[in-house]
Short mmCIF file of C-alpha atoms in Angstrom, two decimals:
data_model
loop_
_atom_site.label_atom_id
_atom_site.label_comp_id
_atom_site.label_asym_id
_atom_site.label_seq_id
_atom_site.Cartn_x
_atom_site.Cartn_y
_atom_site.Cartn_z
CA UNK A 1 55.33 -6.74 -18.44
CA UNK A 2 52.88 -9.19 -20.25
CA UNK A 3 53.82 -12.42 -21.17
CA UNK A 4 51.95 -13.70 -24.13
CA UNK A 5 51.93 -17.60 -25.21
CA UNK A 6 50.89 -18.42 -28.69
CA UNK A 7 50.07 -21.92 -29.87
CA UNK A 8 51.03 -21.96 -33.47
CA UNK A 9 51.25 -25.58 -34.09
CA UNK A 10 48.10 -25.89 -36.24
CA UNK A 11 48.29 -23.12 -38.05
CA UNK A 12 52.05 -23.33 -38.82
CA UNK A 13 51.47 -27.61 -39.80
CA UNK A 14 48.61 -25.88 -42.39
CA UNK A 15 51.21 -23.29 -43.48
CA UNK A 16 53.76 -25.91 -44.63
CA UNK A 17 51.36 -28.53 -45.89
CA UNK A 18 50.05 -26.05 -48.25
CA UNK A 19 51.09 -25.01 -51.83
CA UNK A 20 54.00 -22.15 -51.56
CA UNK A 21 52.08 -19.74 -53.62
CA UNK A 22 49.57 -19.99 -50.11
CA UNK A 23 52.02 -19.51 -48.02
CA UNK A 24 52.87 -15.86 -47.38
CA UNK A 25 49.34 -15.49 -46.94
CA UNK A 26 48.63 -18.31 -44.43
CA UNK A 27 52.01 -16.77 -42.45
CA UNK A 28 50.79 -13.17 -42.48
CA UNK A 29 47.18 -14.60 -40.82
CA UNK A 30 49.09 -16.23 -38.43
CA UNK A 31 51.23 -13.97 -37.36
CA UNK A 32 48.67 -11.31 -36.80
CA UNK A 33 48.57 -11.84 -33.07
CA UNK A 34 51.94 -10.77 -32.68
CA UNK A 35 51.37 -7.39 -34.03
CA UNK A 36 52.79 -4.95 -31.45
CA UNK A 37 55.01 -7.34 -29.98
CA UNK A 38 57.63 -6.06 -32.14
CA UNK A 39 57.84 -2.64 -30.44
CA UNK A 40 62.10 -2.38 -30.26
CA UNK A 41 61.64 -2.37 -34.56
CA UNK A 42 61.65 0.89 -35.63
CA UNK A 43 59.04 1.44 -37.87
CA UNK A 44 56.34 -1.30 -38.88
CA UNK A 45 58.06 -4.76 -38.94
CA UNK A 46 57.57 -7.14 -41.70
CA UNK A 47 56.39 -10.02 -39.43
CA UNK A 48 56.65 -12.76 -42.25
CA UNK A 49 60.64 -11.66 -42.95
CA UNK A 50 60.89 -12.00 -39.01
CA UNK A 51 59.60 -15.21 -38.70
CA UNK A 52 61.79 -16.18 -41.76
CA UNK A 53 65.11 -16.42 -40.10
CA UNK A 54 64.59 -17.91 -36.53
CA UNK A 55 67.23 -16.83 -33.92
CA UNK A 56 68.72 -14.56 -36.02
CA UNK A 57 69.73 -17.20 -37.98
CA UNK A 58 70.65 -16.71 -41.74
CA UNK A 59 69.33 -20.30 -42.71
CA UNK A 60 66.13 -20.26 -45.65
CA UNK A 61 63.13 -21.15 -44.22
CA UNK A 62 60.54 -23.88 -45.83
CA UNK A 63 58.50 -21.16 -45.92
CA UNK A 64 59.90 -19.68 -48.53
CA UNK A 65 60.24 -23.02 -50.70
CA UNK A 66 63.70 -23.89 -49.72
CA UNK A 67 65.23 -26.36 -47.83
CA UNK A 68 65.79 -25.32 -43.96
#
């Protein structure tokens, strides 16, 4: 097993300082590391609708220009 830590904080404070339009964008970049750690997802996983709801959760993210 391979356990993989990720410091996101930068990148992530970028992502939700910058204009929405930016956003998906700056997500998808940062996210790119993660790529294969998805592997129980059939298929190719959308990593920026993962990273949307948290925990499972069903709350809107900022990320996508809502309140969360």
């Amino acid at each position: 097993m391979t356990i993989t830590v990720l410091d996101s904080y930068t990148e992530m404070r970028a992502t939700l300082n910058s204009p929405l339009a930016e956003r998906p964008e700056l997500l998808r970049r940062m996210l790119e590391p993660t790529a294969g750690m998805f592997r129980y997802f059939p298929g190719k996983p959308d990593r920026n609708s993962l990273a949307k709801f948290p925990n499972g959760s069903a709350a809107p993210s900022p990320l996508a220009g809502t309140p969360g």
